[in-house]
Every structure is written in structure tokens, then in C-alpha cells.
Amino acid sequence: MNAIETKWIAVGSITDIPREGARCVEAGALRIAIFRTVDDDVYAIEDRCPHKGGPLSQGIVHGGCVTCPLHNMVIALESGEAQGADEGRATVFRTRQRDGLIFVSGADIASAEARQPVSTAA
Amino acid sequence: MKQKLVIIGNGMAPGRMLEHLFEVAPDAYDVTIFNAEPRVNYDRIMLSPVLSGCKTFDDIVIHGDGWYVEHGVMLYKGHRIAAIDRAAKTVTSEHGETVPYDKLVIATGSNPFIIPVPGHDLPGVLSYRDLDDVEAMLLAAQSREKAVVIGGGLLGLEAAAGLKERGMDVTVLHLMPTLMERQLDPSAGHLLRHELESRGIDIVTEARSARILGDAKVTGVELKDGTVIDASLIVMAVGIRPNIALAQDAGLEVDRGIVCSPTMATSDPDIFAVGECVEVDGRVYGLVAPLYEMARVLAGHLSGNPSQRFIHAETPTRLKVTGIDLYSAGDFAEGDDREEIVLRDAAAGIYKRLILKDNRIIGVVLYGETADGSWFYDLMKKGTDISEMRDTLIFGSAYQGGAPLDPTAAVAALPLDAEICGCNGVCKGTIVEAITSKGLTSLDEVRAHTKASASCGTCTGLVEGLMAATLGDAFNPNAVKPICACTDLSHNDVRRLIRAKELKSIPALMQALEWKSSGGCAKCRPALNYYLVCDWPGEYADDYQSRFINERVHANIQKDGTYSVVPRMWGGQTTADELRAIADCVDKFGIPTVKVTGGQRIDMLGIRKEDLPAVWADLGRAGFVSGHAYAKGLRTVKTCVGTDWCRFGTQDSTGFGVRIEKFMWGSWTPAKVKMAVSGCPRNCSEATCKDVGVICVDSGYEIHFAGAAGLDIKGTEVLGHVKTEDEALEHIVALVQMYREQGHYLERIYKWARRIGYDEVRRQIMDDASARKAYFARFVFSQKFAQVDPWSERVSGKDKHEFKPMATIDTLQAAE
Ligand code: SRM
Ligand SMILES: Cc1cc2nc3c(=O)[nH]c(=O)nc-3n(C[C@H](O)[C@H](O)[C@H](O)COP(=O)(O)OP(=O)(O)OC[C@H]3O[C@@H](n4cnc5c(N)ncnc54)[C@H](O)[C@@H]3O)c2cc1C
Ligand code: SF4
Ligand code: FES
């Protein structure tokens, strides 16, 4: 077992993110959007909309959802699931908060990384 | 490769066919449409309400320009097809455009029949078929003179009622002894005549027109018996002929219409036809219900479902004249084997007649009260034996089984397969199912999902009844459209309450107005933020997180997540230094695309978000500020070269454009605002399709507003003429401030002005100087807080967090 899989990885403090906003964390080829809701809940979702890959971190955050900036799909922050009539699910990562610090599950990052398409260098 | 589908004619039938086709096979064809009429697909049935003034053309558009873009359809407006070459499989338009097809659909509709009496081609003689006819009638009606309508059928009477509404003196000439004799029995025909006469419409029956009088234009009509009736407008509505010339020239089999099999194929297997031009089984049609059925069948065949067949069915007729309720279906000729049940209530103006054969209804005529039409029609279609309820049958569904029911209960009593909307063939079950499964609560939603009541609208009452029966108290037919699902309040309500209750933040507003969601949604939040910015300049703290990403980072997001940057070029002017700074910036940051925009400036596309502040810093050093190409705010003021250079220029159009832009940049508006100033009426800066436009003339400035050239195309309205540049600026600024205070979020100026009325805008801005000056002053005040260059703010560190990642995790390291 790889060490990362058992770790919680600190990515910053909650005050780094505006309320009802998001910031990104880069992990290799993976881009993770960390959202902070109005109630200071924190969620981590891959920064790729299940529709056409739109950067969810750039969307408007409302309640427990974010609206994708490209074509307005509404994604639930907790499950990554598209809401309403749309279908699709963005990859979510477990998070924890301790002493104002945000941690993302290393196991989730590792398994998402394993699913990333490998780019063959030319 | 996709097959090429070419459609000739863009009427109601092919429009519906494409809706079905895109639903089941959105990617099967490259679609090209040629339409002789220079416009999109609209609800032809509703021309009568446009004529009478109940609706505008915009209200009756079925597919706006945006729809064609969205579905990748190439629509040639104003292109009549002159020939079909079946051997080469091409069609050629009168403008010489030749396009190949794999499958061709002919949907040329009908031509109105013009009685070939002498004088029929004089100016002032019109038919009643398309929007051009209606516009010509409206123009003629301005004279408030006399009009004659030849033809007392459905179309003729609708035209007559419309022209009367518009203030003309109207006479209807009808060849037969009673009106609408093909749909009504003589008794109902008399009642109808009586009603129309009481509205001041003259009716002459058994009238044979001999000739139309006049030299250069119509002055009247002379009948065979020598009577002369004066008129400056004559509308002929005596019938239609399927438009088959094109098919005939191409050697396809035609008879009365283009002969088609029940699969809508013509005698050429690659050519289909749909609509009024079609003949199936010896029958041609003139009402939309069967045409829509053809459309469904054809879409099935084009998408590879060969099992569908067109089957003949009777269509009930209704007259769309406000205040006249009339319904007829089936066969009502008298005969030995037929019986009838009649109910007359002269005082209430009600007449009902059912024609029975072997205890089954075969014909229905209802006048004055038509709510039971669907119920009778249903019994008729199913051939129900009515002997059991014969005594009470004529009183309608409400009386069956004892006590009379209220109207809602009467709709509730209809069987699920009873047809509610005749035009679109929608039955009760479909509507109820849509209401319950999709949670529909408004008439508009039911129209959108089921099409019921979306064509001629006469079944609206039934649909509303059905909604009431299904939803109970949850249905309020007069409800206004809420902003979004988070509230029941409309944009107007919210704007009013923000001022009345002095609401000055989004949380305070949501609390006070009882928002139903916590924190709103992506639809209401930007709207609320704008309303608060507009109403409390200087006091309200902009809620950055309620803005769409483009306005949050002051650049336009692109499909790959990069951004574009458009610096302001005042009035479209630039300099060598500015261009050099752009060129240097492009090199330094490896910007992949540089493009001249449609708004007279330069767009740099494909910039990484992280690079934005550095790009802005470089541009700022050269004097550039944000062009707000991303904002619901002032975008561009396009100009032409004007008196500086042009030999025709009458005023300094460039200078004035720059002055407006420098005065108004930075202001937030309900939707984007684009302007233009042209130096003379040649209008090289295209001012007459802008939100606000100025045409300079020798005597001053002509101010225009409410144009559109995006999803909709609309020429501007004239606001008025002023003499000096200062006055022009004051008027324009006041107009925009009025719009800022009243517009609904995302509502462009042309939609706002249409909603409140062009005359109202003119009254407040042109005629009421104190109102104008007050608007002007409020705009100037709000600019104190708005005219801050957002780029330089961010270069100096504002919102730093936006432009860099929070953390970078080295996954390998983490794994150690
Ligand atoms: C860049 C430009 C095209 C070009 O290469 O020329 C452009 C590009 C976009 N237009 Fe446009 N429009 C551009 C001129 C126009 C014009 C012509 C004009 O301004 O004279 C129109 C028709 C006039 C009008 O505004 O109606 C136009 C009508 C639209 C519309 C339809 C608006 C409508 O209400 O009908 C949209 C969609 C919208 O706003 O919702 C739109 C939306 C867009 C967006 C913002 C799409 C989006 O939401 O991402 C595009 C952004 C590209 C970018 O990042 O720069 N663009 N767009 C033009 C920028 C002009 C400028 O200098 O600011
Ligand atoms: C005022 C009025 C009121 C009506 N009221 C009702 C009603 O209440 N209920 C009802 O059911 N029906 C009503 N109708 C009838 C209904 O509108 C028509 O049956 C229906 O619109 C016909 O549709 P279509 O697609 O066959 O033809 P159309 O809608 O007529 O479309 C044909 C199109 O083809 C174009 N065209 C023709 N030749 C060519 C060519 N060579 N190249 C390119 N384009 C060409 C024409 O310009 C036209 O736009 C009414 C009609 C009118 C005029
Ligand atoms: S730039 Fe305008 S016209 Fe072009 S694709 Fe984008 S929105 Fe459409
Ligand atoms: S990419 Fe997110 S909605 Fe299209």
C-alpha cells in the first residue's frame, strides 16, 4: 500500500477560501476544487464538470451546490451528483477540518489519480 | 457522414416535423431550410390576434433565430425555391443558391385564392395569409376608412373582426346565404351574423362581386346586382389552393395537392411532402391538427421508423374572435337516417345541436357555450352509444349522473383519452401526466411540455380547468412568473420591495422576502446583486460571490477554462503605441489568438487565469482599461469616421462616441448595453440595430433605441431629435438610467422597452424634462462609485486569491 493512501493531506486553511467560493489544489495532473459554503462547510471535488469538463471552481456556489460556469449544470457539492433533469457525477474527495486547517483524503486522491488518462509524451 | 435534409417552406408543418426529428435523431441530418417568407417559423393561426392587437409578432414566433443556431439548421430567409432538379438532387433558389439534398421535404403550404374579377390586382387588394398581409392591413387601418372583406368563412370573419377592432368600417361580402356554412348550420350561422352585426360589422350575404373599382388604387367594389360599396382596403379570404407548382414542374405526381402515400412520400422516394400542399387518399387539409399528425409521421420516417402511417381524422373548428364562442365538428347535413337534439336559449345567446345516427353522435354545433365541445367530440370519435343518457345529453357532461357540476369538475369528469387540444392532438391523460410527473404549475410550463393550448389557444380555458382539477389550490392562473424556484416573487415585485423596505444586502433581502432556499441559486443571486448595486450606489457592498465568473475575474471564460481579454478602445479608435503594447503582450505571454471583434476592438484569447494580472499590468502601462467585454454593463460605443474624414459626415460622430463611452463606462446594467454613433444616415456604424444608437444629421442628432441584432433582429425605434451634442448626451444617459432602474436582470433594452411601451419611454425622456434631468443626475451619482478600472485594482492586489492555486500537492512526495 502506498503511503499517500492512508494520509490526510493538508491543503490550506479555511480562511484562504472566500465564503460561497472555491480555490484549487493541484495534484499532478489532477485539479481539485475546494469549496467553502456559507456555513463554513468544506467540500472537495475534481475541477471538471461531468458535462464538458467545465472548471467547477469558477461557478457560483449556492446552498450545497455549485452551478457550472460553462453551461449551468448544477452539481451537489457533497455527492458530485448533477441535480434536476441533468445526469452525471463529478469525482468527490473526502475532507476533514481541524483547527481551521483543511485536509483531503490521500486515498481518494490516489484512486482519482489512477483513473487519470496518461498522456504519452511526444 | 450526415445526410443532407433540405426543406422547402418554413411553415408550421415542417417546424413541428423538425421538433420531432431533433427529439429522436438530433444528429441524423444536416438541415437546410429555404423560406420564401423573410422570417422564422411562427404561429400562422395567431395572425388574427396580431391583427386585432391582442398579440405582437414576437409573441407568436415558434422558433426564434436562436433555435436555428442551437440546432445547427441553416435557414435561408426570403429565398424562394425556383426549381428542383431530381436527377442532380439539388434545389435552386430565385437568388441562384443551389444546394444538394439526400432527402427533400416540400412544405410549400397553400396560396390564397384570388377571385379573378377585374381590378383584383389593384393596390389595396390583399389576401390574408402571412405577416406581410397583416402589416399591410394594419397600415391601411391607420386611415380608419372603409374595408371590405370578401368571404364569410373562418379567415374572412377573423379579418373583419380584427379590422373592426383597429377602427375601420367593415363590410363582409359572402357568396352563400349564411356565414361559415361549411362549419355551421344555418341557425348558428344566423346567431353569428347577429352577433357580428351588433358589433357594427355590415354583412351582405348572397353577394357576388363583379369588379373592383379604382384607378391607381382601390376605391370600392361593385356587385353583380349593381350595388357599389366604397372601400380603401379589400381583403379576399375566399379559400386556399395547395401550392403545388414547384412539385408539378419537377414532374412529381400531383392532383389537388402533391400526391403522397400515408408515409408522406411523394412519387419520388427521396422526396417527401408535409402540410397544406399535401394530398393523401384524395383529401387535402387546411387546419393544423392533421398537418401536425403528418409532421409526426414524416419525422418517424426520416429517423428510420417506418411503421407510422397518416390516418384521416375529423378536426373540430373554432372561431378565434374574442367574445364569440363557437365550436363545430363532424357532419351536420340533414338526412332521413339522422336525428337531432337541439337546445336554444335565446336570452343567453346559446345554441347547441347534436346530429345523431344509430344512437351515435356524428356532428356537433355549439354556439355561445362551447365548454362541452371536447366531451361531445370524444363521444363522437369513439362512437359511444348514447341511448342511456339521451335525455340529458345536450346539457353536457356536467349533467350526467345527477347534480350539475362546476366547470372544474366537468373537466375532471372527462375520460383520460379525451382530446383537449385539437390543434396538437393532446389528450387529457398526457396533460395530467405531465403536470404530476414534472411538477408543472403554470400554463406556460404546460404549453412547453405538452404543446396543449400552444397553437390557437381556444382550449386555454380547458387546460386551466384541468390544471385546477389536478393541482387544486396550488394553481393560480393569474400568478406572475417568479424570478426562480427560490421565490414566488417576480422581478418587478422584488425591485419594488427592495426600495420600499430599504433592503440593502442579499441576506437581508432573502430574510425579509422569505426566500425558500438557503442562499438562493445561480439565477436569482446575480439578479439580486445587480438590483442592489443599482438602487443603493455607494451604500451596497457588491457581493462578489454572486457574480458570474466573468464579472468576478473581469475576463471571459472560454471553453477550455482559459480567459480572453478585451481592452477598451474608445469609440473603436487606437494608436500605434496601443497596438505595440498589445503586440508585446501577445509575445510575452504566448497568447495563442488575437482577433478583431465585432465591436471595433481587439480580443486576446486563450490566456491562463494565473497570467491575467500580469497581462493587465502590461496593458495598463500603455493606458488601457478594461473593455468590460464580460459585463452586464456598458460594452462598446461603435463609431464611424464622421466629419474628421468622411465626405458625408455631418457631425463629429467619432468624438461623440468617445465622449459617451468615457461618460458611461463602468456602469452596471440589467443586461449588456451596446451603442453606436453614425455620422450620417448612411449609418456605417450600424446604429439602428443597437440598444442605443445615434444618427447625426445636419440639424443635430437623431436618437434611436431598442434595437437588437443578436438572438433577435430588430431595427431601433426613434426616441427623438435634439439639436446639440450636450442634449444628446443627457437624453441617452437618462434613457439608460431609466432602463437600469426598471429592467429585469438579463432583459435587453429592446425587451424592456417593449414591455413598458415605447411611448412611455419617449414621454419620460423626451417630453418630461424634469424626469429626464432626475434620471441623468442619478446616473452621474452612481458613476462616482462605478468608474473604477477593475483591472488596475486587481493589478494592485485585489482578490489575489482568485489568480493562484491554494496549494500544489506533490503526490510522489506525499507518497514517501
Ligand atoms: C468577441 C465577440 C465576437 C467577435 O470575435 O467579434 C463576441 C464574443 C462573445 N459573445 Fe457576442 N461577441 C461579440 C460581439 C457581439 C455582437 C456584435 C456587436 O457587439 O456589435 C452581438 C450582436 C449584438 C448584441 O449584443 O445583441 C453579440 C451577441 C451576443 C449574444 C446575444 C445577445 C442577445 O441578447 O441577443 C450573446 C449571448 C448572451 O449575451 O447571452 C453573446 C455572447 C458572447 C460571449 C460572451 C459568449 C460567452 O458567454 O462566453 C462571447 C465571448 C467571447 C470572448 O471571450 O471574448 N454575444 N456579440 C464580439 C465582442 C465585441 C466586443 O468588442 O465587445
Ligand atoms: C389567418 C389565419 C388563421 C388561421 N387559423 C387557424 C385555426 O384557428 N386553426 C387551424 O387549425 N388552422 C388555422 N389556420 C391554418 C393554418 O395556419 C395552416 O393550416 C398552417 O399554417 C399550414 O402550415 P404549412 O406548414 O402547411 O404551410 P404554411 O404555414 O403556409 O407555410 C408555407 C411556407 O412555405 C413558403 N413557401 C412557399 N413556396 C415556397 C418556395 N417555392 N420556396 C420556399 N418557400 C416557399 C411560404 O412562404 C410559407 O412561409 C389559419 C391560417 C391563417 C392564414
Ligand atoms: S463568439 Fe458569439 S457567435 Fe461566436 S460562438 Fe461565441 S457566442 Fe456564438
Ligand atoms: S461543462 Fe459544465 S455544464 Fe457544460
PDB file of N, CA, C and O in Angstrom, chain B residues 74-93:
ATOM      1  N   MET B  74     -29.477  25.556 -41.090  1.00  0.00           N
ATOM      2  CA  MET B  74     -29.191  26.689 -41.970  1.00  0.00           C
ATOM      3  C   MET B  74     -30.528  27.156 -42.528  1.00  0.00           C
ATOM      4  O   MET B  74     -31.181  26.432 -43.263  1.00  0.00           O
ATOM      5  N   LEU B  75     -30.942  28.355 -42.148  1.00  0.00           N
ATOM      6  CA  LEU B  75     -32.237  28.874 -42.637  1.00  0.00           C
ATOM      7  C   LEU B  75     -31.988  30.006 -43.614  1.00  0.00           C
ATOM      8  O   LEU B  75     -31.363  31.012 -43.271  1.00  0.00           O
ATOM      9  N   TYR B  76     -32.436  29.819 -44.828  1.00  0.00           N
ATOM     10  CA  TYR B  76     -32.378  30.906 -45.809  1.00  0.00           C
ATOM     11  C   TYR B  76     -33.696  31.646 -45.761  1.00  0.00           C
ATOM     12  O   TYR B  76     -34.717  31.118 -46.209  1.00  0.00           O
ATOM     13  N   LYS B  77     -33.686  32.854 -45.199  1.00  0.00           N
ATOM     14  CA  LYS B  77     -34.936  33.615 -45.133  1.00  0.00           C
ATOM     15  C   LYS B  77     -35.098  34.408 -46.422  1.00  0.00           C
ATOM     16  O   LYS B  77     -34.132  34.963 -46.941  1.00  0.00           O
ATOM     17  N   GLY B  78     -36.314  34.481 -46.922  1.00  0.00           N
ATOM     18  CA  GLY B  78     -36.559  35.270 -48.122  1.00  0.00           C
ATOM     19  C   GLY B  78     -35.984  34.628 -49.375  1.00  0.00           C
ATOM     20  O   GLY B  78     -35.704  35.298 -50.349  1.00  0.00           O
ATOM     21  N   HIS B  79     -35.751  33.332 -49.332  1.00  0.00           N
ATOM     22  CA  HIS B  79     -35.285  32.603 -50.521  1.00  0.00           C
ATOM     23  C   HIS B  79     -36.391  31.679 -51.029  1.00  0.00           C
ATOM     24  O   HIS B  79     -36.699  30.682 -50.382  1.00  0.00           O
ATOM     25  N   ARG B  80     -36.976  31.994 -52.149  1.00  0.00           N
ATOM     26  CA  ARG B  80     -37.975  31.113 -52.742  1.00  0.00           C
ATOM     27  C   ARG B  80     -37.260  30.113 -53.632  1.00  0.00           C
ATOM     28  O   ARG B  80     -36.367  30.475 -54.403  1.00  0.00           O
ATOM     29  N   ILE B  81     -37.619  28.849 -53.511  1.00  0.00           N
ATOM     30  CA  ILE B  81     -37.014  27.856 -54.403  1.00  0.00           C
ATOM     31  C   ILE B  81     -37.707  27.939 -55.765  1.00  0.00           C
ATOM     32  O   ILE B  81     -38.943  27.929 -55.863  1.00  0.00           O
ATOM     33  N   ALA B  82     -36.876  28.039 -56.820  1.00  0.00           N
ATOM     34  CA  ALA B  82     -37.424  28.194 -58.156  1.00  0.00           C
ATOM     35  C   ALA B  82     -37.501  26.851 -58.868  1.00  0.00           C
ATOM     36  O   ALA B  82     -38.347  26.655 -59.739  1.00  0.00           O
ATOM     37  N   ALA B  83     -36.614  25.925 -58.543  1.00  0.00           N
ATOM     38  CA  ALA B  83     -36.615  24.650 -59.261  1.00  0.00           C
ATOM     39  C   ALA B  83     -35.993  23.528 -58.435  1.00  0.00           C
ATOM     40  O   ALA B  83     -35.111  23.758 -57.617  1.00  0.00           O
ATOM     41  N   ILE B  84     -36.517  22.336 -58.669  1.00  0.00           N
ATOM     42  CA  ILE B  84     -35.937  21.125 -58.083  1.00  0.00           C
ATOM     43  C   ILE B  84     -35.360  20.327 -59.249  1.00  0.00           C
ATOM     44  O   ILE B  84     -36.051  20.110 -60.246  1.00  0.00           O
ATOM     45  N   ASP B  85     -34.096  19.934 -59.122  1.00  0.00           N
ATOM     46  CA  ASP B  85     -33.506  19.077 -60.150  1.00  0.00           C
ATOM     47  C   ASP B  85     -33.390  17.677 -59.557  1.00  0.00           C
ATOM     48  O   ASP B  85     -32.489  17.387 -58.774  1.00  0.00           O
ATOM     49  N   ARG B  86     -34.335  16.802 -59.940  1.00  0.00           N
ATOM     50  CA  ARG B  86     -34.379  15.483 -59.289  1.00  0.00           C
ATOM     51  C   ARG B  86     -33.230  14.604 -59.726  1.00  0.00           C
ATOM     52  O   ARG B  86     -32.787  13.729 -58.984  1.00  0.00           O
ATOM     53  N   ALA B  87     -32.757  14.805 -60.962  1.00  0.00           N
ATOM     54  CA  ALA B  87     -31.656  13.971 -61.440  1.00  0.00           C
ATOM     55  C   ALA B  87     -30.382  14.314 -60.673  1.00  0.00           C
ATOM     56  O   ALA B  87     -29.681  13.434 -60.174  1.00  0.00           O
ATOM     57  N   ALA B  88     -30.106  15.617 -60.542  1.00  0.00           N
ATOM     58  CA  ALA B  88     -28.895  16.025 -59.831  1.00  0.00           C
ATOM     59  C   ALA B  88     -29.116  16.043 -58.321  1.00  0.00           C
ATOM     60  O   ALA B  88     -28.171  16.186 -57.545  1.00  0.00           O
ATOM     61  N   LYS B  89     -30.356  15.906 -57.877  1.00  0.00           N
ATOM     62  CA  LYS B  89     -30.728  16.016 -56.458  1.00  0.00           C
ATOM     63  C   LYS B  89     -30.269  17.350 -55.861  1.00  0.00           C
ATOM     64  O   LYS B  89     -29.510  17.398 -54.882  1.00  0.00           O
ATOM     65  N   THR B  90     -30.719  18.423 -56.493  1.00  0.00           N
ATOM     66  CA  THR B  90     -30.429  19.755 -55.965  1.00  0.00           C
ATOM     67  C   THR B  90     -31.688  20.609 -56.029  1.00  0.00           C
ATOM     68  O   THR B  90     -32.613  20.296 -56.787  1.00  0.00           O
ATOM     69  N   VAL B  91     -31.699  21.677 -55.233  1.00  0.00           N
ATOM     70  CA  VAL B  91     -32.731  22.701 -55.381  1.00  0.00           C
ATOM     71  C   VAL B  91     -32.006  24.024 -55.614  1.00  0.00           C
ATOM     72  O   VAL B  91     -30.887  24.214 -55.159  1.00  0.00           O
ATOM     73  N   THR B  92     -32.684  24.926 -56.338  1.00  0.00           N
ATOM     74  CA  THR B  92     -32.081  26.223 -56.640  1.00  0.00           C
ATOM     75  C   THR B  92     -33.058  27.323 -56.291  1.00  0.00           C
ATOM     76  O   THR B  92     -34.244  27.243 -56.637  1.00  0.00           O
ATOM     77  N   SER B  93     -32.565  28.344 -55.566  1.00  0.00           N
ATOM     78  CA  SER B  93     -33.456  29.426 -55.158  1.00  0.00           C
ATOM     79  C   SER B  93     -33.460  30.526 -56.205  1.00  0.00           C
ATOM     80  O   SER B  93     -32.607  30.568 -57.090  1.00  0.00           O
TER      81      SER B  93
END
